[in-house]
mmCIF file of N, CA and C in Angstrom:
data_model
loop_
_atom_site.group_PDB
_atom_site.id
_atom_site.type_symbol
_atom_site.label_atom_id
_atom_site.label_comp_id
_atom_site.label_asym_id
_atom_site.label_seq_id
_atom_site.Cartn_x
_atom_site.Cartn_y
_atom_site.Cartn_z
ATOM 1 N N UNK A 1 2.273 1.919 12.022
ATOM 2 C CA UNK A 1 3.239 0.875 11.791
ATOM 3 C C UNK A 1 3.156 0.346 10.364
ATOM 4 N N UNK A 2 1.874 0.295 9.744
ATOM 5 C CA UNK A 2 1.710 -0.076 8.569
ATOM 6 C C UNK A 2 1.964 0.888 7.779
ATOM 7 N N UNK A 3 2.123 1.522 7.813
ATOM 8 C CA UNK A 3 2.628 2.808 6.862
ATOM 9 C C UNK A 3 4.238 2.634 6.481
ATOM 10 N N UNK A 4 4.514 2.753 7.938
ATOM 11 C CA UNK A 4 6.187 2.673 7.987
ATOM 12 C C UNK A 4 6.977 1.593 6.948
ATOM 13 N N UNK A 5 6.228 0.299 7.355
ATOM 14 C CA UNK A 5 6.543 -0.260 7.051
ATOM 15 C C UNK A 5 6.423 -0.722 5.388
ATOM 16 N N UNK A 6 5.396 0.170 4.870
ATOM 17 C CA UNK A 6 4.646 0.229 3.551
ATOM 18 C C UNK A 6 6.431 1.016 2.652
ATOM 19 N N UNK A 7 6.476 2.182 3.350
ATOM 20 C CA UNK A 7 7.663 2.975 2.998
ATOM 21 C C UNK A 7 8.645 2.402 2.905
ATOM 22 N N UNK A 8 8.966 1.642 4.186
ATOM 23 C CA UNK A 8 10.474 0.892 4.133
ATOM 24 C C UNK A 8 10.239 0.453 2.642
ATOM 25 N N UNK A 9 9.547 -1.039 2.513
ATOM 26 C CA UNK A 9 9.680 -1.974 1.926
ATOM 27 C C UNK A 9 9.837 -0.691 0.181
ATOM 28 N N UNK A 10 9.140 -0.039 0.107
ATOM 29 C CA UNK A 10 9.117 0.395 -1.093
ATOM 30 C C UNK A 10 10.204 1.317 -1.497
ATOM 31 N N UNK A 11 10.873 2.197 -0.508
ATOM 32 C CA UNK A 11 12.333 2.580 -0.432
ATOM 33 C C UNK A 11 13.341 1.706 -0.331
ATOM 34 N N UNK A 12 13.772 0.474 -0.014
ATOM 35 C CA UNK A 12 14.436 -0.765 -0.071
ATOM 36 C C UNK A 12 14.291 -1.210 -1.546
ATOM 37 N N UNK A 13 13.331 -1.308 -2.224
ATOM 38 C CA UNK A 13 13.217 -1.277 -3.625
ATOM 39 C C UNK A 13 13.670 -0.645 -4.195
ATOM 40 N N UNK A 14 13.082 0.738 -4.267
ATOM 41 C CA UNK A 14 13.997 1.791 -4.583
ATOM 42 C C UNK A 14 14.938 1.816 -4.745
ATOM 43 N N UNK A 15 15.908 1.610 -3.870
ATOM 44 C CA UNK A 15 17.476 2.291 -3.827
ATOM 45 C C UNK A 15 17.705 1.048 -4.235
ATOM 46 N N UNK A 16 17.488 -0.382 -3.813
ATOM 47 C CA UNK A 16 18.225 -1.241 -4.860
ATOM 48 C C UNK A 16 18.272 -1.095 -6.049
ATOM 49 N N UNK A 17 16.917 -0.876 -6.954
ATOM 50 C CA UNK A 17 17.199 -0.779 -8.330
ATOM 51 C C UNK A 17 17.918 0.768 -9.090
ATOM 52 N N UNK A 18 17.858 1.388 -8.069
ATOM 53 C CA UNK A 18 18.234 3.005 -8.184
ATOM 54 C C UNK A 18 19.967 2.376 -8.486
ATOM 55 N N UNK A 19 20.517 2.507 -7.071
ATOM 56 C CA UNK A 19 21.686 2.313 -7.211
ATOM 57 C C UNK A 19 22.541 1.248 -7.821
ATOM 58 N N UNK A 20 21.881 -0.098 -8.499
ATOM 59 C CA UNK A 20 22.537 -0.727 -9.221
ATOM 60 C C UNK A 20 22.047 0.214 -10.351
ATOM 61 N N UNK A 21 21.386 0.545 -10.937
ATOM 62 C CA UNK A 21 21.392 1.054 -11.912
ATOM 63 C C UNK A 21 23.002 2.488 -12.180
ATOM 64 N N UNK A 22 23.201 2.710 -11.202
ATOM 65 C CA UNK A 22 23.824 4.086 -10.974
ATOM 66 C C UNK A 22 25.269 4.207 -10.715
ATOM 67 N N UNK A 23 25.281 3.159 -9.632
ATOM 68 C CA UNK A 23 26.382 3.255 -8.742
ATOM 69 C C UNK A 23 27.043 1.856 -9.248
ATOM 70 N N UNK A 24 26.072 1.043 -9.880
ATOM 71 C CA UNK A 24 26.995 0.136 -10.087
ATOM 72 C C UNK A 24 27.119 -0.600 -11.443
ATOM 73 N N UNK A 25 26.276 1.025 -11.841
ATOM 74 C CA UNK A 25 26.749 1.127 -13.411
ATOM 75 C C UNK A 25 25.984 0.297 -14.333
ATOM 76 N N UNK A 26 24.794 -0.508 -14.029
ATOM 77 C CA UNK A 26 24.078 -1.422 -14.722
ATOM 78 C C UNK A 26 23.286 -0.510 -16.454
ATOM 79 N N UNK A 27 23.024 0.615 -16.008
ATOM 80 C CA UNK A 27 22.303 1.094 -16.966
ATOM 81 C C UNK A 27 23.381 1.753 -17.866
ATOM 82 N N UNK A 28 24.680 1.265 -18.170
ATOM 83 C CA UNK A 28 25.499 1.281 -18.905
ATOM 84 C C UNK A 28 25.618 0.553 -20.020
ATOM 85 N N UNK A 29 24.913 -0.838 -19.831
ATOM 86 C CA UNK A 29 24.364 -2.140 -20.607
ATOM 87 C C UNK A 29 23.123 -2.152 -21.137
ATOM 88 N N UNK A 30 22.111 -0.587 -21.128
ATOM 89 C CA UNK A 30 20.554 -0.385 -21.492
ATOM 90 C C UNK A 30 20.935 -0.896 -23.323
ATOM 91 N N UNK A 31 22.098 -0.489 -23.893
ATOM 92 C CA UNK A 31 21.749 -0.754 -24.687
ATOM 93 C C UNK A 31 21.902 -2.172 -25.814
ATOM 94 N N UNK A 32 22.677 -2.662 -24.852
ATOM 95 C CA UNK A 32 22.786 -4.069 -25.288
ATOM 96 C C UNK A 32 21.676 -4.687 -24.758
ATOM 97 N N UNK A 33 20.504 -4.160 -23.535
ATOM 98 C CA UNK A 33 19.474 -4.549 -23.422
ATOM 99 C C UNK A 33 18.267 -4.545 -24.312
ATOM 100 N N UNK A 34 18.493 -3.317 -24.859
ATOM 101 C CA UNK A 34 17.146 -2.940 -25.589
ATOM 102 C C UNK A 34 17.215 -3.712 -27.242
ATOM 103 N N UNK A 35 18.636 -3.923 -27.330
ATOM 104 C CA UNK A 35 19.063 -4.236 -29.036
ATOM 105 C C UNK A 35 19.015 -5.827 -28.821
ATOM 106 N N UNK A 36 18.544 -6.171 -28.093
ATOM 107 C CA UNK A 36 18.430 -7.663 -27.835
ATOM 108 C C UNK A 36 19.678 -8.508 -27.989
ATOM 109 N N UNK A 37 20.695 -8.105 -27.156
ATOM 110 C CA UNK A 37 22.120 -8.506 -26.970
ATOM 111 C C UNK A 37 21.714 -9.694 -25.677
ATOM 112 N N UNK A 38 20.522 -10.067 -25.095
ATOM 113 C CA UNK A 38 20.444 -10.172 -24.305
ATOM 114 C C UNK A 38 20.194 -12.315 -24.294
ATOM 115 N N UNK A 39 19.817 -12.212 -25.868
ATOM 116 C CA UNK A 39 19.031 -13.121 -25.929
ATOM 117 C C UNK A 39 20.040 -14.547 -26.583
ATOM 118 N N UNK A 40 19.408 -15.448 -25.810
ATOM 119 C CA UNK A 40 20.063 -16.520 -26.328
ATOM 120 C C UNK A 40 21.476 -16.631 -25.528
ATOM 121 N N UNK A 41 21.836 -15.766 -23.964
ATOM 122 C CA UNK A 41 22.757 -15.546 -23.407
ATOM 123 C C UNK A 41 22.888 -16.324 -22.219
ATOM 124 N N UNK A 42 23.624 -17.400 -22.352
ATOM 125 C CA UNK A 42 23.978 -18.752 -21.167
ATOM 126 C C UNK A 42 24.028 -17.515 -19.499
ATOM 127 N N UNK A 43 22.817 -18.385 -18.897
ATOM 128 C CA UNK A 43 22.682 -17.818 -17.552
ATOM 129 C C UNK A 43 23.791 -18.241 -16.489
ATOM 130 N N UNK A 44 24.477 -19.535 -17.177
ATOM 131 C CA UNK A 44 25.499 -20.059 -16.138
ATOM 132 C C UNK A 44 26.570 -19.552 -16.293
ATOM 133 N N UNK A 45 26.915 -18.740 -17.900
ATOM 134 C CA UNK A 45 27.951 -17.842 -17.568
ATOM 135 C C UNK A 45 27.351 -16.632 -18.135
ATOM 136 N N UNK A 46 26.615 -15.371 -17.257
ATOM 137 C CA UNK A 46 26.656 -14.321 -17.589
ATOM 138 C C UNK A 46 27.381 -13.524 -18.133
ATOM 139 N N UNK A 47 26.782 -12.723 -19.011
ATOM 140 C CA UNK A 47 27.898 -11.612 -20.052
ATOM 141 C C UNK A 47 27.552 -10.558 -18.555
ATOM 142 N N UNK A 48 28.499 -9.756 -18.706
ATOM 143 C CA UNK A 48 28.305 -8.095 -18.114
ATOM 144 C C UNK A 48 27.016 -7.726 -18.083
ATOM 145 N N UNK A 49 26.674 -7.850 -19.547
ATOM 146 C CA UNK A 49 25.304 -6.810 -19.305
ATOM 147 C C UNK A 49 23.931 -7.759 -19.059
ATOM 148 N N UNK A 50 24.012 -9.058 -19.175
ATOM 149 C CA UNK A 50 22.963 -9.885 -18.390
ATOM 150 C C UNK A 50 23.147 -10.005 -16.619
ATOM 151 N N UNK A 51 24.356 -9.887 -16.372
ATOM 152 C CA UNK A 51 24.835 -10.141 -14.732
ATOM 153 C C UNK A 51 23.899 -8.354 -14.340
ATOM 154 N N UNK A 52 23.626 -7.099 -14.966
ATOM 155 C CA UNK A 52 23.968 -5.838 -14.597
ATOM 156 C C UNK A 52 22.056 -6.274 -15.014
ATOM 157 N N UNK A 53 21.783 -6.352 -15.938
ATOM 158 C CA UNK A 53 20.462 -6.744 -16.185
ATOM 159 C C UNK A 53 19.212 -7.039 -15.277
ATOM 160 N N UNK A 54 20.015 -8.571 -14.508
ATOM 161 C CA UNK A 54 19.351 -8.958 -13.300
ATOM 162 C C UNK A 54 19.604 -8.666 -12.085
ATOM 163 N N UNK A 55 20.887 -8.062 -11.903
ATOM 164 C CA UNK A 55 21.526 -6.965 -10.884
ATOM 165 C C UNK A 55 20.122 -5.530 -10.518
ATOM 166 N N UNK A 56 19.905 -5.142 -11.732
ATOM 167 C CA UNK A 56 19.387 -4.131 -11.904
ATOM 168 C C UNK A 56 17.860 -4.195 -11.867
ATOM 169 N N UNK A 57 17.104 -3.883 -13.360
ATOM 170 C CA UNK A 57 15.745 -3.813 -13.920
ATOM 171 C C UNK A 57 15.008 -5.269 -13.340
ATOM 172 N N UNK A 58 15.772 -6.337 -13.727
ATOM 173 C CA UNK A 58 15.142 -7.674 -13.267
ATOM 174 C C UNK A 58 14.822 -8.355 -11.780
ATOM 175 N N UNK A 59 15.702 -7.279 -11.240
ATOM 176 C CA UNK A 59 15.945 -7.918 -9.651
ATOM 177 C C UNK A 59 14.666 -7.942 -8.499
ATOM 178 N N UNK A 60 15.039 -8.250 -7.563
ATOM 179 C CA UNK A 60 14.013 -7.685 -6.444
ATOM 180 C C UNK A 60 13.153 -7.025 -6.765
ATOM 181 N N UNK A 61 13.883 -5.741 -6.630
ATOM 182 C CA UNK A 61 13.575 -4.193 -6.472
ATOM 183 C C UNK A 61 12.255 -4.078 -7.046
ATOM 184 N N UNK A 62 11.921 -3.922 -8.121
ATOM 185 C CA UNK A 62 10.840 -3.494 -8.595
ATOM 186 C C UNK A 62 9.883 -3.898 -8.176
ATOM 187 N N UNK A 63 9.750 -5.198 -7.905
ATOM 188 C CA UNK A 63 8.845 -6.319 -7.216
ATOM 189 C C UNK A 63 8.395 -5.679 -5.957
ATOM 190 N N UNK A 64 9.378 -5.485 -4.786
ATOM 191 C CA UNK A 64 9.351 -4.629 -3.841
ATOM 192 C C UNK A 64 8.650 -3.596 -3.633
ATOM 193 N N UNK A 65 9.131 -2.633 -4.722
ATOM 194 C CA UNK A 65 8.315 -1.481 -5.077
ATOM 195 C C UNK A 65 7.087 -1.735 -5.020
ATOM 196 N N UNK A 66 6.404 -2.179 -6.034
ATOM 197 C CA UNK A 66 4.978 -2.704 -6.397
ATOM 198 C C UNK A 66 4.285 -2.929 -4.309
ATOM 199 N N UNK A 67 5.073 -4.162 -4.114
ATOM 200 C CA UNK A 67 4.111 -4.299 -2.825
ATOM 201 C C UNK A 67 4.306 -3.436 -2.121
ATOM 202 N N UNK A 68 5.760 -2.599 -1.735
ATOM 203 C CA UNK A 68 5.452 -1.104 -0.817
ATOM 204 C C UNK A 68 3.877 -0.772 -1.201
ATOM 205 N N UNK A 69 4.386 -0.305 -2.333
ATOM 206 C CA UNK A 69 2.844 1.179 -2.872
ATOM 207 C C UNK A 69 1.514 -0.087 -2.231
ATOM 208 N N UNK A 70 1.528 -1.289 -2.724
ATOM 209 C CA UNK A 70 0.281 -1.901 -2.543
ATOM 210 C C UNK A 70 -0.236 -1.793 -0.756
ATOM 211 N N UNK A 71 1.174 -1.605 -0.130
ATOM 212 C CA UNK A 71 0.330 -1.809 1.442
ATOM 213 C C UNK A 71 0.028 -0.059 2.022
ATOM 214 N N UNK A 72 0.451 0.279 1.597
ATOM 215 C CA UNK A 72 0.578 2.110 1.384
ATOM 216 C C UNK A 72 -0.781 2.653 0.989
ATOM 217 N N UNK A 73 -1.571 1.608 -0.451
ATOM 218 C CA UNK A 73 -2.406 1.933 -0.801
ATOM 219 C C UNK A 73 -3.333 1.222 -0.003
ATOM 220 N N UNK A 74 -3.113 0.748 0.773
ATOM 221 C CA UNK A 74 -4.298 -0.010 1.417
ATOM 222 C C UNK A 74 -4.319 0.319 2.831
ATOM 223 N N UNK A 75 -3.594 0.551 3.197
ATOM 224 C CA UNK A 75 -3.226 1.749 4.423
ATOM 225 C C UNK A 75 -4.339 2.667 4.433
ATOM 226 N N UNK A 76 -4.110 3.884 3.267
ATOM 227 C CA UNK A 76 -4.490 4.561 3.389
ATOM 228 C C UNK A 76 -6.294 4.597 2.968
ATOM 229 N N UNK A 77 -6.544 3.297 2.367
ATOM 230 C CA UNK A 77 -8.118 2.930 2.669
ATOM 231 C C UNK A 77 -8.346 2.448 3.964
ATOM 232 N N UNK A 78 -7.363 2.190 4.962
ATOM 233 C CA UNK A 78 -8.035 1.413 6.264
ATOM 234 C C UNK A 78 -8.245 0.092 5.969
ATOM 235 N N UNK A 79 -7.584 -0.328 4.684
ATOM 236 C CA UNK A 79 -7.306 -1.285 4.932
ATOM 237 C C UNK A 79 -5.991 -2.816 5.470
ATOM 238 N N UNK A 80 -6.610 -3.196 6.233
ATOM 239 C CA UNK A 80 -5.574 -3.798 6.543
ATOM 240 C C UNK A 80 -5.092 -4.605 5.553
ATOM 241 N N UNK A 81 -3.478 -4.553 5.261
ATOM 242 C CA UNK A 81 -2.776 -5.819 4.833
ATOM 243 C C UNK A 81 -2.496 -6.972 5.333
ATOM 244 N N UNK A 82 -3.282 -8.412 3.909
ATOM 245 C CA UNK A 82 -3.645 -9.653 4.911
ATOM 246 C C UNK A 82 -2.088 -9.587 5.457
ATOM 247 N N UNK A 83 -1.172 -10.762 6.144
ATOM 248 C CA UNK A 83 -0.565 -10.629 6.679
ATOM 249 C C UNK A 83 0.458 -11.880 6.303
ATOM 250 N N UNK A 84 -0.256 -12.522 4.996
ATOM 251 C CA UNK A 84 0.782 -13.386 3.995
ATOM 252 C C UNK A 84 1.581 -12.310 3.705
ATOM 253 N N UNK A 85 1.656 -11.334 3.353
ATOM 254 C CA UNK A 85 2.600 -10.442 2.512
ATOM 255 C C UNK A 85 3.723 -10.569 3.628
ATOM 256 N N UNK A 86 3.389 -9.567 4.779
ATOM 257 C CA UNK A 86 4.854 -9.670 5.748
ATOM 258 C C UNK A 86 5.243 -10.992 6.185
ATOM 259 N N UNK A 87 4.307 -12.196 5.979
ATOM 260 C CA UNK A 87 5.207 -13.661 6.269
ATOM 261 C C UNK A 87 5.922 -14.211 4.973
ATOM 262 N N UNK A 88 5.640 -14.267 4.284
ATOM 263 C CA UNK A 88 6.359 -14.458 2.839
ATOM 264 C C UNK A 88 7.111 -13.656 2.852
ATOM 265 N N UNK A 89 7.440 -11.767 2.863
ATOM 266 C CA UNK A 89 8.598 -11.238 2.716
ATOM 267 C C UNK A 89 9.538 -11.910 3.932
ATOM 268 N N UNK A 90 9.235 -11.989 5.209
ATOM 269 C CA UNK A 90 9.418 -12.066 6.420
ATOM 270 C C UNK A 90 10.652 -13.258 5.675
ATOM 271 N N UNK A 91 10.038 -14.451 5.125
ATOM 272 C CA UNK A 91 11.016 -15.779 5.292
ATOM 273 C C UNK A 91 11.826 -15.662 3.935
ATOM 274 N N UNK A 92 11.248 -14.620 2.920
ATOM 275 C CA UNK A 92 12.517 -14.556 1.832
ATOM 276 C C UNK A 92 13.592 -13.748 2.463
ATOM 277 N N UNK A 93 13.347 -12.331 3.181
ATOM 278 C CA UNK A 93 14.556 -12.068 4.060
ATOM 279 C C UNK A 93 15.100 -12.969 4.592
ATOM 280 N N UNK A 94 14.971 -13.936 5.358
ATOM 281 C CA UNK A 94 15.857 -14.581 6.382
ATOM 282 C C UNK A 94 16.399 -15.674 5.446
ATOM 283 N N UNK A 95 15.819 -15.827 4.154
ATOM 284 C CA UNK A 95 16.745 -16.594 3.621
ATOM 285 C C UNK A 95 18.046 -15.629 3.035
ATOM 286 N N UNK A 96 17.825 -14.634 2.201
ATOM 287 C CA UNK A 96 18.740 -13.937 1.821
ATOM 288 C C UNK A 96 19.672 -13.389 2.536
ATOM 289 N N UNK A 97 19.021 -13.114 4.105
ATOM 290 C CA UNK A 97 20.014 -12.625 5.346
ATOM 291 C C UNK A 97 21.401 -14.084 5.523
ATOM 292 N N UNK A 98 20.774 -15.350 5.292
ATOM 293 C CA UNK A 98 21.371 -16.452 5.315
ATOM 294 C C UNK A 98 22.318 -16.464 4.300
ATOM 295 N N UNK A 99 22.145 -16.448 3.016
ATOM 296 C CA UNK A 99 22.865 -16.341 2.002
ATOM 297 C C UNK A 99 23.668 -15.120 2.195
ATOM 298 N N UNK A 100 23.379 -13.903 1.817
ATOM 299 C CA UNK A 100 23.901 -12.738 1.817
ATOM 300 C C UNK A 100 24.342 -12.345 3.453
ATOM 301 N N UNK A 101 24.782 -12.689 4.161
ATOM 302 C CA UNK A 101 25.197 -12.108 5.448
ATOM 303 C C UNK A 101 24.689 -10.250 5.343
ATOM 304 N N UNK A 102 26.341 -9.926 4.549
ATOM 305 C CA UNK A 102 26.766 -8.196 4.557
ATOM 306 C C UNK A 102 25.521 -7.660 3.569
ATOM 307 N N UNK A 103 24.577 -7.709 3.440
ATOM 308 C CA UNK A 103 23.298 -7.066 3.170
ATOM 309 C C UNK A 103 22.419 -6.218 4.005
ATOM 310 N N UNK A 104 22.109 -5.125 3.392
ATOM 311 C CA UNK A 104 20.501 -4.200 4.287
ATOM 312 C C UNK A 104 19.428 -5.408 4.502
ATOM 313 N N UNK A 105 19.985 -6.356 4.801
ATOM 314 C CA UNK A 105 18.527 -7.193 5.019
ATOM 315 C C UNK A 105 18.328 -6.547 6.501
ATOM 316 N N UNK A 106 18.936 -6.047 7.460
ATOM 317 C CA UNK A 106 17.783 -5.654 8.664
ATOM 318 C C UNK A 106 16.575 -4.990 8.549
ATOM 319 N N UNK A 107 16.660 -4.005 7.009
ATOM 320 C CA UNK A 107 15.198 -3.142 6.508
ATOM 321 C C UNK A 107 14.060 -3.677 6.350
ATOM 322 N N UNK A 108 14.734 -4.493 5.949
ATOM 323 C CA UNK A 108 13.541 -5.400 5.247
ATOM 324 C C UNK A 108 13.153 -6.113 6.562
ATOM 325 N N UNK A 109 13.241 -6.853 7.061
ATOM 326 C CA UNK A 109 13.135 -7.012 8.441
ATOM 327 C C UNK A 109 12.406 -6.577 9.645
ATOM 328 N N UNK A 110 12.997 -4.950 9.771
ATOM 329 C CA UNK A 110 12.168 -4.603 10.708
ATOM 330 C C UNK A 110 10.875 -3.950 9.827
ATOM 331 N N UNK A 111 10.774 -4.200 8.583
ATOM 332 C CA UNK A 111 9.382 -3.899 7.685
ATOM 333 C C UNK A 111 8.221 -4.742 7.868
ATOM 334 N N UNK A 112 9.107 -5.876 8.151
ATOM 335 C CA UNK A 112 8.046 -6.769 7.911
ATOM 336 C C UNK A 112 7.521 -7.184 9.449
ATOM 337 N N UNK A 113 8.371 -6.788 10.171
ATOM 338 C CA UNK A 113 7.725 -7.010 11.793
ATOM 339 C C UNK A 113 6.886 -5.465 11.958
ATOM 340 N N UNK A 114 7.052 -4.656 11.553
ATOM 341 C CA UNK A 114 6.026 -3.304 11.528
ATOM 342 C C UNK A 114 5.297 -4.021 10.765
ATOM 343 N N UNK A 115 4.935 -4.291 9.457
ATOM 344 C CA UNK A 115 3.998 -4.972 9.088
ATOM 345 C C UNK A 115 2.818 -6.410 9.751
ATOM 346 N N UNK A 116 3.679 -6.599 10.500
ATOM 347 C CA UNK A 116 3.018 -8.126 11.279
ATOM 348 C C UNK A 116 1.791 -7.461 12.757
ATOM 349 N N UNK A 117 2.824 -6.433 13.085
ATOM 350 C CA UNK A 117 2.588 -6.187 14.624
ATOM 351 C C UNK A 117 1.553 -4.821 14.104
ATOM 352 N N UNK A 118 1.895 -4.292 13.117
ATOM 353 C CA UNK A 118 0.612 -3.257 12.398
ATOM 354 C C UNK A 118 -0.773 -3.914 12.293
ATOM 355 N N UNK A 119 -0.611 -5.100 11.624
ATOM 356 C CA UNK A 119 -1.694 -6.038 11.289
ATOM 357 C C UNK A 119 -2.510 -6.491 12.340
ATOM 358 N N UNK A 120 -1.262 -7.103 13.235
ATOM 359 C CA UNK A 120 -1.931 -7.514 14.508
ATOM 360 C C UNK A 120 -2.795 -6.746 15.133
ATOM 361 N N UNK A 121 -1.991 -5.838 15.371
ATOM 362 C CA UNK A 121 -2.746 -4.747 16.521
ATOM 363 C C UNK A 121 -4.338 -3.971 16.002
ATOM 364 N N UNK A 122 -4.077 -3.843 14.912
ATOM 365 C CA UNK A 122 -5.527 -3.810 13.785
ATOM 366 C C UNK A 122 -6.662 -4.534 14.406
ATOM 367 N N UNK A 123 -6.032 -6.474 13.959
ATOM 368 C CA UNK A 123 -6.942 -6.964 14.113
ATOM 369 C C UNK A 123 -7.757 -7.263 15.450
ATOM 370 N N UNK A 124 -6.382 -6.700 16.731
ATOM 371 C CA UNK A 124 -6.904 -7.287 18.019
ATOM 372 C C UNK A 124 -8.153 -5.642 18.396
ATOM 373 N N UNK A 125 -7.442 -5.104 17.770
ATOM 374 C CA UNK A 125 -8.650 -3.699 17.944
ATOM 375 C C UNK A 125 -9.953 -3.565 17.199
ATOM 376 N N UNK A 126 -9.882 -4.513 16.379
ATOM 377 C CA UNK A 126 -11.514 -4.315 15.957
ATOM 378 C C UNK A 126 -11.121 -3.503 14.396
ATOM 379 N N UNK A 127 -10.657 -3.990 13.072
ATOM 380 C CA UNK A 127 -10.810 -3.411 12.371
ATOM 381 C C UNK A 127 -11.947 -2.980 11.485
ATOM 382 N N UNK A 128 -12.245 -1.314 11.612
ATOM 383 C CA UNK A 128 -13.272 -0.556 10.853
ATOM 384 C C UNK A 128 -13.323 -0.945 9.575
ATOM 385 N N UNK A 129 -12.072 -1.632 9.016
ATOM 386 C CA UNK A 129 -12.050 -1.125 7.690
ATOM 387 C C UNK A 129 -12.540 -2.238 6.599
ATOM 388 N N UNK A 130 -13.192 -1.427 5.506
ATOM 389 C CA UNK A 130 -13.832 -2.559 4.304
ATOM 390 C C UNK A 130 -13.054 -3.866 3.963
ATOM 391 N N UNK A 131 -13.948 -4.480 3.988
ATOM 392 C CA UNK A 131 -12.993 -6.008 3.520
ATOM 393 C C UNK A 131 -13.725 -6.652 2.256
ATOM 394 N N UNK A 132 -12.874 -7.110 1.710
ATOM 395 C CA UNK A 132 -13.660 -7.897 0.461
ATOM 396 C C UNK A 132 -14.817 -8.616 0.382
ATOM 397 N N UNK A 133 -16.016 -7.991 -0.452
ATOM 398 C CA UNK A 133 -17.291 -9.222 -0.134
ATOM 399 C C UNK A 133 -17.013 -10.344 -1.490
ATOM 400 N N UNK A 134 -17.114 -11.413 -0.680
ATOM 401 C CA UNK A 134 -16.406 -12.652 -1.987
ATOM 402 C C UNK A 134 -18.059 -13.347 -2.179
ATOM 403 N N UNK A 135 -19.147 -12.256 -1.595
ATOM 404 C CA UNK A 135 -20.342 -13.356 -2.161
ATOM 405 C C UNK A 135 -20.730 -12.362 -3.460
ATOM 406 N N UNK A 136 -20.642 -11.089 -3.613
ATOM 407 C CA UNK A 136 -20.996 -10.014 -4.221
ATOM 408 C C UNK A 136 -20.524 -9.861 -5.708
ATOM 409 N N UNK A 137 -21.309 -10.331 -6.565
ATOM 410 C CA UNK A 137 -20.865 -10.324 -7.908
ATOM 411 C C UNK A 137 -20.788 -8.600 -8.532
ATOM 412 N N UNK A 138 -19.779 -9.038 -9.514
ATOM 413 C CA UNK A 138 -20.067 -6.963 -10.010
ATOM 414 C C UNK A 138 -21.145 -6.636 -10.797
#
């Protein structure tokens, strides 16, 4: 379950920043990004390529990414992920499901309940796996 859910969350990243980049044309504006067109640009009225900016490279997504691989990588030590991660993603989905209705927020969703009920079931079984010693200096 923790796996699955390691994947979702990091494919949900993925394709967000994939396909704004692609499909919705954001990396059309790389270079008014890179030439620093960017700067000094009123957030209350976005230009194109600041709206495609945070659409894109700035958004979610990458963020996402990062914690997929992180529970993926800890997965595959046996270790369990504490279980702030899927409650914190857990309540930024349901806010964005709130805001955003017509969104893939169900992915994210059933990620983070594979993540909860992964965790759980871990912990009600007796987890084998290494846990941080916080008395142990390096």
């Amino acid at each position: 379950m923790i796996k699955w859910a390691g994947w979702l969350i990091t494919l949900f990243g993925a394709a967000h920043t994939l396909l704004a980049l692609t499909v919705e044309k954001a990396a059309s504006h790389a270079g008014t990004w890179f030439s620093g067109g960017l700067r000094g640009d009123d957030l209350a009225a976005m230009s194109p390529a600041n709206s495609a900016y945070w659409l894109s490279v700035a958004s979610f997504g990458v963020p996402l990414v990062v914690v997929g691989l992180i529970v993926l990588w800890l997965d595959r030590r046996r270790i369990t992920p504490p279980q702030f991660i899927a409650w914190t993603l857990g309540i930024w989905t349901v806010v964005g499901a709130v805001v955003l209705v017509s969104t893939p927020w169900p992915i994210l969703l059933l990620a983070n309940i594979l993540l909860l009920v992964g965790a759980r079931r871990t912990a009600r079984h007796g987890n084998p796996a290494p846990h941080a010693d916080t008395t142990r200096t390096p």
